[in-house]
Amino acid sequence: MSRRMPHGGRGPEWPDEPDDGQAYPGEGQSARRDGYGPDGYHHNGNANGASGQNQQQRWYGQQPSPENGGYGSNGSYRNNGSHQNNGSYGNNGSNGGYRNSGVTRGYPDPRGQGDTGRYEDPRRPGQTYQLPERPARPAPAVRKVRFRRARRLFRYRVVRAISAVVAILLVWASVSLGQATFKNTGQSQLANAAEWFRDHGFGPLVTFGEWLTYNPPPKGGKPSFSLAVPSGEAVSSGKPTATKAKNAFVPDIPATLKSLAGSPIAGEGQWRVVEKVKGEPAILTTFLRDATYTGQVNGIASIDQRLVKFSLRPGTEDPGTSQNWGVPAYIPAGQRTGLLATFNGGFKLNSAGGGYYLNGVYDGSLQNGAASVVYYKNGSIKIGEWGRDFTMNSSIAGVRQNLKLLVDHGQVSASANSDVMANWGATLGGGYYVWRSGLGITKDGRIVYVYGSALNAQDLGLLLQRAGAVEGMQLDINPAWMKFDYYQGNPSDPTPTPLLPTQQPSPYSYYTPSTRDFTAVYAR
């Protein structure tokens, strides 16, 4: 039979072909001849409905060539010679008939069909083919309206500009926070991050979060180290002997301190000598257990100003080194001869409620009413209230202010046990009983430094008072900044030793640039 093009429309196209709507016989099925393409017969196994439903499409194309051996160019229902799982007999590479891709040729006939799951070849009576069921296509994804609305918003220049600014701010904040968190400041990364948030206006939020997670220290217990006085370091107070010359130096040895926890354990409250100058005791230390948390130990140092000199040092970040303070932010090699002790400064200046002055340079302004350590050019220091006890004069080398006086005229401040966080600083963990430090001056001019791991503001004031302070102030708080170290060994490069073995920072931290200000104590 010669191949010719159909004229389209209804009616037979070739001899012996049934007219439209006339079924081919085959095993009681009502299957129809579905269509003709340029490469053979193509069948839709699931046309416009499930298999077996009375729905059908017919396609009219070119008559198949008998030279090809049947329907399809390879003599078979082709998809590489096999039935395809999509339920259609297509020609691989052919565009004839019905294709699963949706590209069709010919003319659709909307009239229904019989069993679409089987096909009978009209030229081979009795030969039927079972078509595999075609799996249902997944429903197309429904685009969410809110995404379309967002895209519409970004068509406006103002929205794009605001988004760009917000993105830049987020990138800057992420970089800044990352640098601050992983910077080696001597404290934990979590503490670094908390401090960054406080510096950028999120202090109340950080404090609230720490308060929620605060766990107080355990009550009772025993110290983790011995308080006994090493042999050869014990000293006792007493009047000078009659053999001393009239103008001879008389050591200032304070009386043994009473325990806060009741009955003292070995060495508690007893003074020992850790530094001497010209053979005389210059720095004494002792320990007292906490009254409630008896496993926590407080360290106390007593410094005789007649034998030492005090030097205020800036920090690289607070107050910073952009100005020439006249001294380095650490104790470099070559400046360690005669070094006796070092101890921490106060709060960061933006939280201290006061200013900083050193060698003619200011950071902020000195505030009247603020608790102040005043450093004189002769190496001595005094503690009191700025504007009442001190005003600026030519004899002053430096001033470090921090909050209000905690001890004034020998009495602990009435606000020491009220509104602690607002008056005495936010603490890591949000608790009252944390690491705190303080500095005071006695009636006879001795300087006392105290610190401990489980102190609230009132306990710190009582500890200063017990050590003999008539004027006293809180210095820094939280474990990363608490340190008192004394130095022994090689006079030109002494080895630092911490007063409390439990303090967190390294005793060598002031041998490298410090981020916070501190005080160095030298022999006269």
Coordinates of C-alpha atoms in Angstrom, one line a residue:
M1 CA 0.0 0.0 0.0
S2 CA 1.4 3.3 -1.0
R3 CA 1.8 6.0 1.7
R4 CA -0.4 9.1 1.3
M5 CA -1.5 11.9 3.5
P6 CA -5.0 11.8 4.9
H7 CA -7.3 14.6 4.0
G8 CA -8.4 15.1 7.6
G9 CA -12.0 15.2 8.9
R10 CA -14.4 12.3 9.3
G11 CA -14.7 9.3 6.9
P12 CA -12.4 6.5 5.8
E13 CA -9.0 7.3 4.5
W14 CA -7.8 4.0 3.1
P15 CA -9.6 1.0 1.6
D16 CA -11.1 -1.4 4.1
E17 CA -10.8 1.2 6.8
P18 CA -13.8 1.5 9.0
D19 CA -15.5 4.9 9.2
D20 CA -15.2 7.1 12.2
G21 CA -16.9 5.6 15.2
Q22 CA -16.6 2.0 13.9
A23 CA -14.7 -0.2 16.2
Y24 CA -12.2 -2.9 15.5
P25 CA -13.0 -6.3 16.9
G26 CA -10.7 -7.9 19.4
E27 CA -11.4 -10.1 22.4
G28 CA -14.6 -8.3 23.3
Q29 CA -12.7 -5.1 23.8
S30 CA -13.9 -1.8 22.3
A31 CA -10.4 -0.6 21.6
R32 CA -10.1 1.8 18.7
R33 CA -7.5 2.7 16.3
D34 CA -6.1 5.7 18.1
G35 CA -3.9 7.4 15.4
Y36 CA -1.3 7.3 12.9
G37 CA 2.1 9.1 12.9
P38 CA 5.0 9.2 10.5
D39 CA 6.7 6.3 12.2
G40 CA 3.8 4.0 13.0
Y41 CA 0.9 3.6 15.4
H42 CA 1.1 5.5 18.7
H43 CA -1.2 4.7 21.6
N44 CA -2.0 6.7 24.7
G45 CA -2.6 4.1 27.4
N46 CA -4.3 6.5 29.6
A47 CA -5.9 9.3 27.6
N48 CA -7.9 11.9 29.5
G49 CA -8.9 9.4 32.1
A50 CA -8.1 6.2 33.9
S51 CA -7.8 2.8 32.0
G52 CA -11.1 1.3 31.1
Q53 CA -13.0 4.6 31.2
N54 CA -15.0 5.6 28.1
Q55 CA -12.6 8.4 27.1
Q56 CA -10.4 8.4 24.0
Q57 CA -8.5 10.6 21.7
R58 CA -7.8 9.6 18.0
W59 CA -5.0 10.9 16.0
Y60 CA -4.7 10.8 12.2
G61 CA -1.4 10.9 10.6
Q62 CA 0.5 9.1 7.9
Q63 CA -0.3 5.5 7.1
P64 CA 2.3 3.0 8.4
S65 CA 4.4 1.5 5.7
P66 CA 4.4 -2.3 5.3
E67 CA 8.0 -2.2 4.3
N68 CA 8.8 -1.3 7.8
G69 CA 7.3 -4.6 8.9
G70 CA 4.4 -3.3 10.9
Y71 CA 3.5 -0.3 13.0
G72 CA 6.6 1.6 13.9
S73 CA 9.9 2.0 12.2
N74 CA 11.4 -1.1 13.8
G75 CA 8.4 -3.4 13.3
S76 CA 7.4 -3.1 16.9
Y77 CA 5.6 -0.7 19.3
R78 CA 8.7 1.4 19.8
N79 CA 10.5 2.9 22.6
N80 CA 13.8 1.3 21.8
G81 CA 11.8 -1.8 21.0
S82 CA 10.0 -2.1 24.3
H83 CA 6.9 -1.0 26.1
Q84 CA 7.5 2.3 27.9
N85 CA 6.3 2.8 31.5
N86 CA 4.4 5.9 30.7
G87 CA 1.8 3.8 28.9
S88 CA 2.4 4.9 25.3
Y89 CA 4.0 3.3 22.3
G90 CA 6.2 6.0 21.0
N91 CA 9.0 6.1 18.5
N92 CA 12.3 7.1 20.1
G93 CA 13.4 10.2 18.2
S94 CA 10.1 10.4 16.3
N95 CA 7.6 13.2 16.5
G96 CA 4.7 11.2 15.2
G97 CA 1.5 10.3 17.1
Y98 CA 1.0 10.8 20.8
R99 CA 4.0 11.5 22.9
N100 CA 4.4 11.6 26.7
S101 CA 6.2 14.9 26.3
G102 CA 2.9 16.5 25.3
V103 CA 4.0 17.2 21.6
T104 CA 1.3 15.8 19.3
R105 CA 0.7 15.6 15.7
G106 CA -2.6 14.8 13.9
Y107 CA -6.1 15.6 14.9
P108 CA -7.7 14.7 18.2
D109 CA -10.9 12.9 18.2
P110 CA -12.8 13.6 21.5
R111 CA -15.0 10.5 21.1
G112 CA -14.7 7.9 23.8
Q113 CA -12.7 4.7 23.6
G114 CA -13.0 1.4 25.3
D115 CA -10.3 -0.5 27.3
T116 CA -7.3 1.8 27.0
G117 CA -5.1 -0.7 28.8
R118 CA -5.1 -3.2 25.9
Y119 CA -4.5 -2.8 22.2
E120 CA -5.4 -5.2 19.3
D121 CA -3.5 -4.9 16.0
P122 CA -6.3 -4.7 13.3
R123 CA -4.0 -6.3 10.8
R124 CA -3.1 -9.2 13.1
P125 CA -6.4 -10.6 14.4
G126 CA -6.2 -12.1 17.8
Q127 CA -2.9 -10.4 18.6
T128 CA -3.3 -8.1 21.6
Y129 CA -0.9 -6.2 23.7
Q130 CA -1.3 -5.3 27.3
L131 CA -0.2 -1.7 28.0
P132 CA 1.4 -1.0 31.4
E133 CA -0.5 1.3 33.6
R134 CA 0.7 4.9 33.5
P135 CA 1.7 6.3 37.0
A136 CA -0.2 9.4 38.0
R137 CA 1.8 12.6 37.6
P138 CA 2.5 14.5 40.8
A139 CA 0.4 17.6 41.2
P140 CA 2.3 20.8 40.3
A141 CA 3.7 22.8 43.1
V142 CA 1.5 25.6 44.2
R143 CA 3.4 28.8 44.4
K144 CA 2.8 30.5 47.7
V145 CA 1.2 33.9 47.6
R146 CA 3.5 35.4 50.2
F147 CA 6.6 34.9 48.0
R148 CA 4.9 36.6 45.1
R149 CA 4.0 39.5 47.3
A150 CA 7.6 39.7 48.6
R151 CA 8.9 39.9 45.0
R152 CA 6.4 42.6 44.2
L153 CA 7.8 44.6 47.2
F154 CA 11.3 44.4 45.9
R155 CA 10.3 46.2 42.8
Y156 CA 10.3 49.4 44.8
R157 CA 13.7 51.3 45.1
V158 CA 13.0 52.3 48.7
V159 CA 12.5 48.7 49.7
R160 CA 15.7 47.6 48.0
A161 CA 17.7 50.4 49.5
I162 CA 16.4 49.6 53.0
S163 CA 17.2 45.9 52.5
A164 CA 20.7 46.7 51.4
V165 CA 21.3 48.9 54.5
V166 CA 20.0 46.2 56.8
A167 CA 22.1 43.5 55.0
I168 CA 25.2 45.7 55.5
L169 CA 24.5 46.3 59.1
L170 CA 24.0 42.5 59.7
V171 CA 27.3 41.7 58.0
W172 CA 29.1 44.3 60.1
A173 CA 27.5 43.1 63.3
S174 CA 28.4 39.5 62.5
V175 CA 32.0 40.3 61.7
S176 CA 32.3 42.6 64.8
L177 CA 30.7 40.0 67.1
G178 CA 32.9 37.2 65.7
Q179 CA 36.1 39.2 66.2
A180 CA 35.1 40.1 69.8
T181 CA 34.0 36.6 70.7
F182 CA 37.1 34.8 69.5
K183 CA 39.6 37.5 70.7
N184 CA 42.0 36.4 73.4
T185 CA 41.0 38.6 76.3
G186 CA 41.7 36.1 79.1
Q187 CA 38.0 35.3 79.5
S188 CA 35.7 32.7 77.9
Q189 CA 34.2 33.2 74.4
L190 CA 30.7 33.3 76.0
A191 CA 31.8 36.1 78.3
N192 CA 33.4 38.0 75.3
A193 CA 30.1 37.7 73.4
A194 CA 28.1 38.9 76.4
E195 CA 30.4 41.9 76.8
W196 CA 30.0 42.8 73.1
F197 CA 26.2 42.8 73.5
R198 CA 26.5 45.0 76.6
D199 CA 28.8 47.5 74.7
H200 CA 26.2 47.7 71.9
G201 CA 23.1 48.5 74.0
F202 CA 21.9 45.0 74.8
G203 CA 23.0 45.1 78.4
P204 CA 19.6 44.7 80.1
L205 CA 18.7 41.7 77.8
V206 CA 22.1 40.0 78.5
T207 CA 21.7 40.6 82.3
F208 CA 18.1 39.2 82.2
G209 CA 19.3 36.1 80.3
E210 CA 22.2 35.5 82.8
W211 CA 19.8 36.0 85.7
L212 CA 17.6 33.2 84.4
T213 CA 20.5 30.8 84.1
Y214 CA 22.4 31.8 87.3
N215 CA 23.4 29.0 89.7
P216 CA 24.7 30.2 93.1
P217 CA 27.8 28.5 94.6
P218 CA 27.2 25.6 96.9
K219 CA 26.8 26.3 100.5
G220 CA 29.2 24.9 103.1
G221 CA 32.2 22.8 102.0
K222 CA 35.9 23.0 102.6
P223 CA 38.6 25.0 100.7
S224 CA 40.3 23.4 97.8
F225 CA 43.7 24.5 99.0
S226 CA 45.5 24.8 102.4
L227 CA 45.3 28.2 104.3
A228 CA 48.3 27.3 106.5
V229 CA 51.1 29.8 106.7
P230 CA 54.3 28.5 105.1
S231 CA 57.3 28.2 107.4
G232 CA 59.3 31.5 107.6
E233 CA 56.5 33.7 106.3
A234 CA 54.4 34.1 109.5
V235 CA 54.4 37.6 111.2
S236 CA 52.6 38.9 114.2
S237 CA 51.6 42.4 115.2
G238 CA 53.1 44.1 118.2
K239 CA 54.8 47.1 119.6
P240 CA 58.4 47.8 118.5
T241 CA 61.1 46.5 120.9
A242 CA 63.1 48.9 123.1
T243 CA 66.3 48.0 121.2
K244 CA 65.0 49.8 118.1
A245 CA 66.5 53.3 117.5
K246 CA 64.1 56.2 118.0
N247 CA 63.7 56.9 114.3
A248 CA 64.0 53.3 113.1
F249 CA 61.5 51.9 110.7
V250 CA 58.6 50.2 112.4
P251 CA 56.7 47.6 110.3
D252 CA 53.0 48.0 110.1
I253 CA 51.6 44.6 110.9
P254 CA 47.8 44.4 111.3
A255 CA 46.1 42.2 113.8
T256 CA 45.0 38.7 112.9
L257 CA 41.6 38.8 111.2
K258 CA 38.7 37.0 112.7
S259 CA 37.1 34.3 110.6
L260 CA 33.8 35.0 108.9
A261 CA 32.8 31.4 109.1
G262 CA 33.0 30.9 112.9
S263 CA 35.9 28.8 114.2
P264 CA 39.0 29.4 112.1
I265 CA 40.9 26.6 110.4
A266 CA 44.7 26.5 110.3
G267 CA 46.2 29.7 109.0
E268 CA 42.9 31.5 108.4
G269 CA 43.2 35.2 109.1
Q270 CA 47.0 35.0 109.9
W271 CA 49.3 37.3 108.0
R272 CA 52.3 36.1 106.1
V273 CA 55.0 38.2 104.3
V274 CA 55.2 37.8 100.5
E275 CA 57.3 40.9 99.7
K276 CA 60.1 42.7 101.5
V277 CA 61.8 46.0 100.7
K278 CA 65.1 46.7 102.3
G279 CA 64.5 43.8 104.7
E280 CA 61.1 45.1 105.9
P281 CA 57.7 43.5 105.2
A282 CA 56.1 45.5 102.4
I283 CA 53.2 43.3 101.3
L284 CA 51.3 40.9 103.6
T285 CA 48.6 38.5 102.6
T286 CA 46.0 36.3 104.4
F287 CA 42.8 34.3 103.7
L288 CA 39.3 34.3 105.1
R289 CA 36.6 31.8 104.2
D290 CA 33.1 33.0 103.3
A291 CA 30.5 33.0 106.0
T292 CA 27.9 31.0 104.0
Y293 CA 29.9 29.4 101.2
T294 CA 32.7 28.1 103.4
G295 CA 34.3 26.3 100.6
Q296 CA 35.0 29.7 98.9
V297 CA 38.1 31.6 100.1
N298 CA 38.7 35.3 100.0
G299 CA 42.2 36.7 99.4
I300 CA 43.4 39.9 101.3
A301 CA 46.6 41.9 100.8
S302 CA 47.9 44.7 103.0
I303 CA 50.5 47.1 101.4
D304 CA 52.7 49.4 103.3
Q305 CA 52.9 52.7 101.3
R306 CA 56.1 53.7 103.0
L307 CA 58.0 51.0 101.1
V308 CA 56.3 50.9 97.7
K309 CA 55.2 53.1 94.7
F310 CA 52.0 52.7 92.7
S311 CA 51.8 53.1 89.0
L312 CA 48.5 53.4 87.0
R313 CA 48.6 51.6 83.6
P314 CA 46.2 51.9 80.7
G315 CA 44.6 49.0 78.8
T316 CA 44.8 48.6 75.1
E317 CA 41.0 48.7 74.8
D318 CA 40.0 50.5 78.0
P319 CA 40.8 53.4 78.0
G320 CA 42.7 52.5 74.7
T321 CA 46.1 53.4 73.4
S322 CA 45.1 56.0 70.8
Q323 CA 46.4 58.7 73.1
N324 CA 49.9 58.9 74.6
W325 CA 49.5 58.0 78.2
G326 CA 53.2 58.1 78.9
V327 CA 53.4 54.5 80.1
P328 CA 52.9 51.1 78.3
A329 CA 49.8 49.0 78.7
Y330 CA 51.9 46.2 80.2
I331 CA 55.1 45.5 82.1
P332 CA 57.7 45.1 79.4
A333 CA 61.1 43.4 79.8
G334 CA 63.5 46.0 81.2
Q335 CA 60.8 47.6 83.4
R336 CA 60.4 44.7 85.8
T337 CA 63.2 45.5 88.2
G338 CA 61.7 46.2 91.6
L339 CA 58.2 44.9 90.6
L340 CA 56.4 43.7 93.6
A341 CA 52.7 43.3 92.7
T342 CA 49.9 44.0 90.2
F343 CA 46.2 44.1 90.6
N344 CA 43.1 44.7 88.4
G345 CA 41.4 48.1 87.7
G346 CA 37.7 49.0 87.7
F347 CA 34.8 48.6 85.3
K348 CA 35.0 49.5 81.6
L349 CA 34.8 53.2 81.5
N350 CA 31.4 53.3 79.7
S351 CA 29.9 51.5 82.8
A352 CA 32.1 53.0 85.6
G353 CA 30.2 56.2 86.1
G354 CA 33.4 58.2 86.0
G355 CA 36.5 59.1 84.0
Y356 CA 40.2 58.3 83.7
Y357 CA 43.1 60.6 83.9
L358 CA 46.8 59.9 83.5
N359 CA 49.8 62.1 82.9
G360 CA 47.8 65.0 81.7
V361 CA 45.5 63.0 79.4
Y362 CA 41.8 62.4 80.0
D363 CA 39.4 59.7 78.9
G364 CA 35.9 61.1 79.7
S365 CA 35.6 63.6 82.5
L366 CA 36.1 63.2 86.2
Q367 CA 32.8 63.1 88.0
N368 CA 32.1 64.7 91.3
G369 CA 30.8 62.2 93.8
A370 CA 32.5 59.2 92.1
A371 CA 34.6 56.8 94.1
S372 CA 38.2 57.5 93.0
V373 CA 41.7 56.1 93.4
V374 CA 44.1 59.1 93.2
Y375 CA 47.7 58.4 92.1
Y376 CA 50.2 61.0 93.2
K377 CA 53.5 61.8 91.6
N378 CA 55.4 60.7 94.7
G379 CA 54.1 57.1 94.2
S380 CA 51.4 57.1 96.9
I381 CA 47.7 56.7 96.4
K382 CA 44.5 57.7 98.3
I383 CA 40.9 56.6 98.0
G384 CA 37.9 58.8 98.5
E385 CA 35.1 60.8 96.8
W386 CA 36.1 63.1 94.0
G387 CA 35.0 66.7 94.6
R388 CA 34.7 66.2 98.3
D389 CA 38.1 64.6 99.2
F390 CA 40.1 65.6 96.1
T391 CA 40.2 68.1 93.4
M392 CA 42.7 68.3 90.5
N393 CA 46.1 69.7 91.3
S394 CA 49.7 69.5 90.1
S395 CA 50.6 66.7 92.5
I396 CA 48.2 64.2 90.9
A397 CA 49.6 61.9 88.3
G398 CA 46.4 59.8 87.7
V399 CA 42.8 59.2 88.7
R400 CA 40.7 56.1 88.2
Q401 CA 37.0 56.4 89.0
N402 CA 34.5 53.6 89.6
L403 CA 30.9 53.8 90.9
K404 CA 30.3 55.2 94.4
L405 CA 32.2 54.6 97.6
L406 CA 31.3 51.2 99.1
V407 CA 32.9 52.0 102.5
D408 CA 32.8 55.6 103.7
H409 CA 34.1 56.8 107.0
G410 CA 34.4 53.2 108.1
Q411 CA 30.7 52.3 107.3
V412 CA 29.5 50.0 104.5
S413 CA 27.1 51.8 102.1
A414 CA 23.4 51.4 102.8
S415 CA 22.8 50.6 99.1
A416 CA 25.2 47.7 99.2
N417 CA 22.4 45.2 99.7
S418 CA 19.7 46.9 97.5
D419 CA 19.4 47.0 93.7
V420 CA 22.8 45.4 93.4
M421 CA 23.0 45.1 89.6
A422 CA 22.1 48.8 89.1
N423 CA 24.4 50.1 91.7
W424 CA 27.3 47.6 91.7
G425 CA 27.4 46.2 88.2
A426 CA 26.0 43.5 86.0
T427 CA 27.5 40.1 86.7
L428 CA 28.2 37.1 84.5
G429 CA 25.4 34.7 85.5
G430 CA 23.3 37.5 86.7
G431 CA 23.9 36.6 90.3
Y432 CA 24.9 38.5 93.4
Y433 CA 27.4 36.1 94.7
V434 CA 30.2 36.2 92.2
W435 CA 33.9 37.2 91.8
R436 CA 34.3 40.8 93.1
S437 CA 37.3 42.9 94.0
G438 CA 37.8 46.0 96.1
L439 CA 40.4 48.5 97.2
G440 CA 40.5 50.5 100.5
I441 CA 42.8 52.6 102.7
T442 CA 43.2 52.2 106.4
K443 CA 43.4 55.0 109.0
D444 CA 47.1 54.7 109.2
G445 CA 47.5 54.8 105.3
R446 CA 47.9 51.1 104.5
I447 CA 46.3 50.0 101.2
V448 CA 44.2 46.8 101.4
Y449 CA 43.1 44.8 98.3
V450 CA 40.4 42.1 98.7
Y451 CA 38.8 39.7 96.3
G452 CA 36.8 36.5 96.3
S453 CA 34.7 34.1 94.2
A454 CA 31.3 34.3 96.1
L455 CA 30.8 37.9 97.2
N456 CA 27.9 40.2 96.9
A457 CA 28.4 43.9 97.2
Q458 CA 27.7 44.0 101.0
D459 CA 30.0 41.1 101.6
L460 CA 32.7 42.9 99.7
G461 CA 32.2 46.0 101.9
L462 CA 32.3 44.0 105.1
L463 CA 35.5 42.3 103.9
L464 CA 37.1 45.7 103.3
Q465 CA 35.9 46.9 106.7
R466 CA 37.3 43.8 108.4
A467 CA 40.6 44.4 106.7
G468 CA 40.7 47.9 108.3
A469 CA 39.5 50.1 105.5
V470 CA 37.9 53.4 106.4
E471 CA 37.4 54.4 102.7
G472 CA 36.8 51.7 100.1
M473 CA 35.5 51.1 96.6
Q474 CA 34.6 48.2 94.4
L475 CA 36.9 47.5 91.5
D476 CA 36.2 45.1 88.7
I477 CA 33.9 42.0 88.9
N478 CA 33.5 38.7 87.2
P479 CA 36.2 36.0 87.1
A480 CA 38.1 37.0 83.9
W481 CA 39.3 40.2 85.5
M482 CA 40.0 39.3 89.1
K483 CA 43.8 39.0 89.8
F484 CA 46.3 39.9 92.4
D485 CA 49.8 38.7 91.7
Y486 CA 53.0 39.2 93.7
Y487 CA 56.5 38.7 92.1
Q488 CA 59.5 36.8 93.5
G489 CA 62.8 35.5 92.2
N490 CA 65.1 37.2 89.7
P491 CA 65.0 40.9 90.6
S492 CA 65.2 42.0 86.9
D493 CA 62.6 39.5 85.7
P494 CA 60.6 38.1 88.7
T495 CA 58.1 35.3 88.5
P496 CA 54.5 36.2 89.2
T497 CA 52.4 34.2 91.8
P498 CA 48.7 34.5 92.2
L499 CA 47.4 35.4 95.7
L500 CA 44.4 33.0 95.2
P501 CA 45.3 29.8 93.4
T502 CA 41.7 29.7 92.2
Q503 CA 41.8 33.0 90.2
Q504 CA 41.1 32.5 86.5
P505 CA 43.5 34.8 84.6
S506 CA 47.1 33.8 84.1
P507 CA 49.6 35.5 86.5
Y508 CA 51.7 36.4 83.5
S509 CA 48.9 38.3 81.8
Y510 CA 50.4 41.7 82.6
Y511 CA 53.7 40.7 81.0
T512 CA 51.8 41.1 77.7
P513 CA 49.6 44.0 76.6
S514 CA 46.4 44.0 78.7
T515 CA 43.0 45.0 77.4
R516 CA 42.0 46.6 80.7
D517 CA 43.8 49.1 82.9
F518 CA 45.6 47.9 86.0
T519 CA 48.0 49.0 88.8
A520 CA 51.6 48.0 89.2
V521 CA 53.4 48.2 92.6
Y522 CA 57.1 48.8 92.7
A523 CA 59.6 49.0 95.5
R524 CA 60.7 52.4 96.5

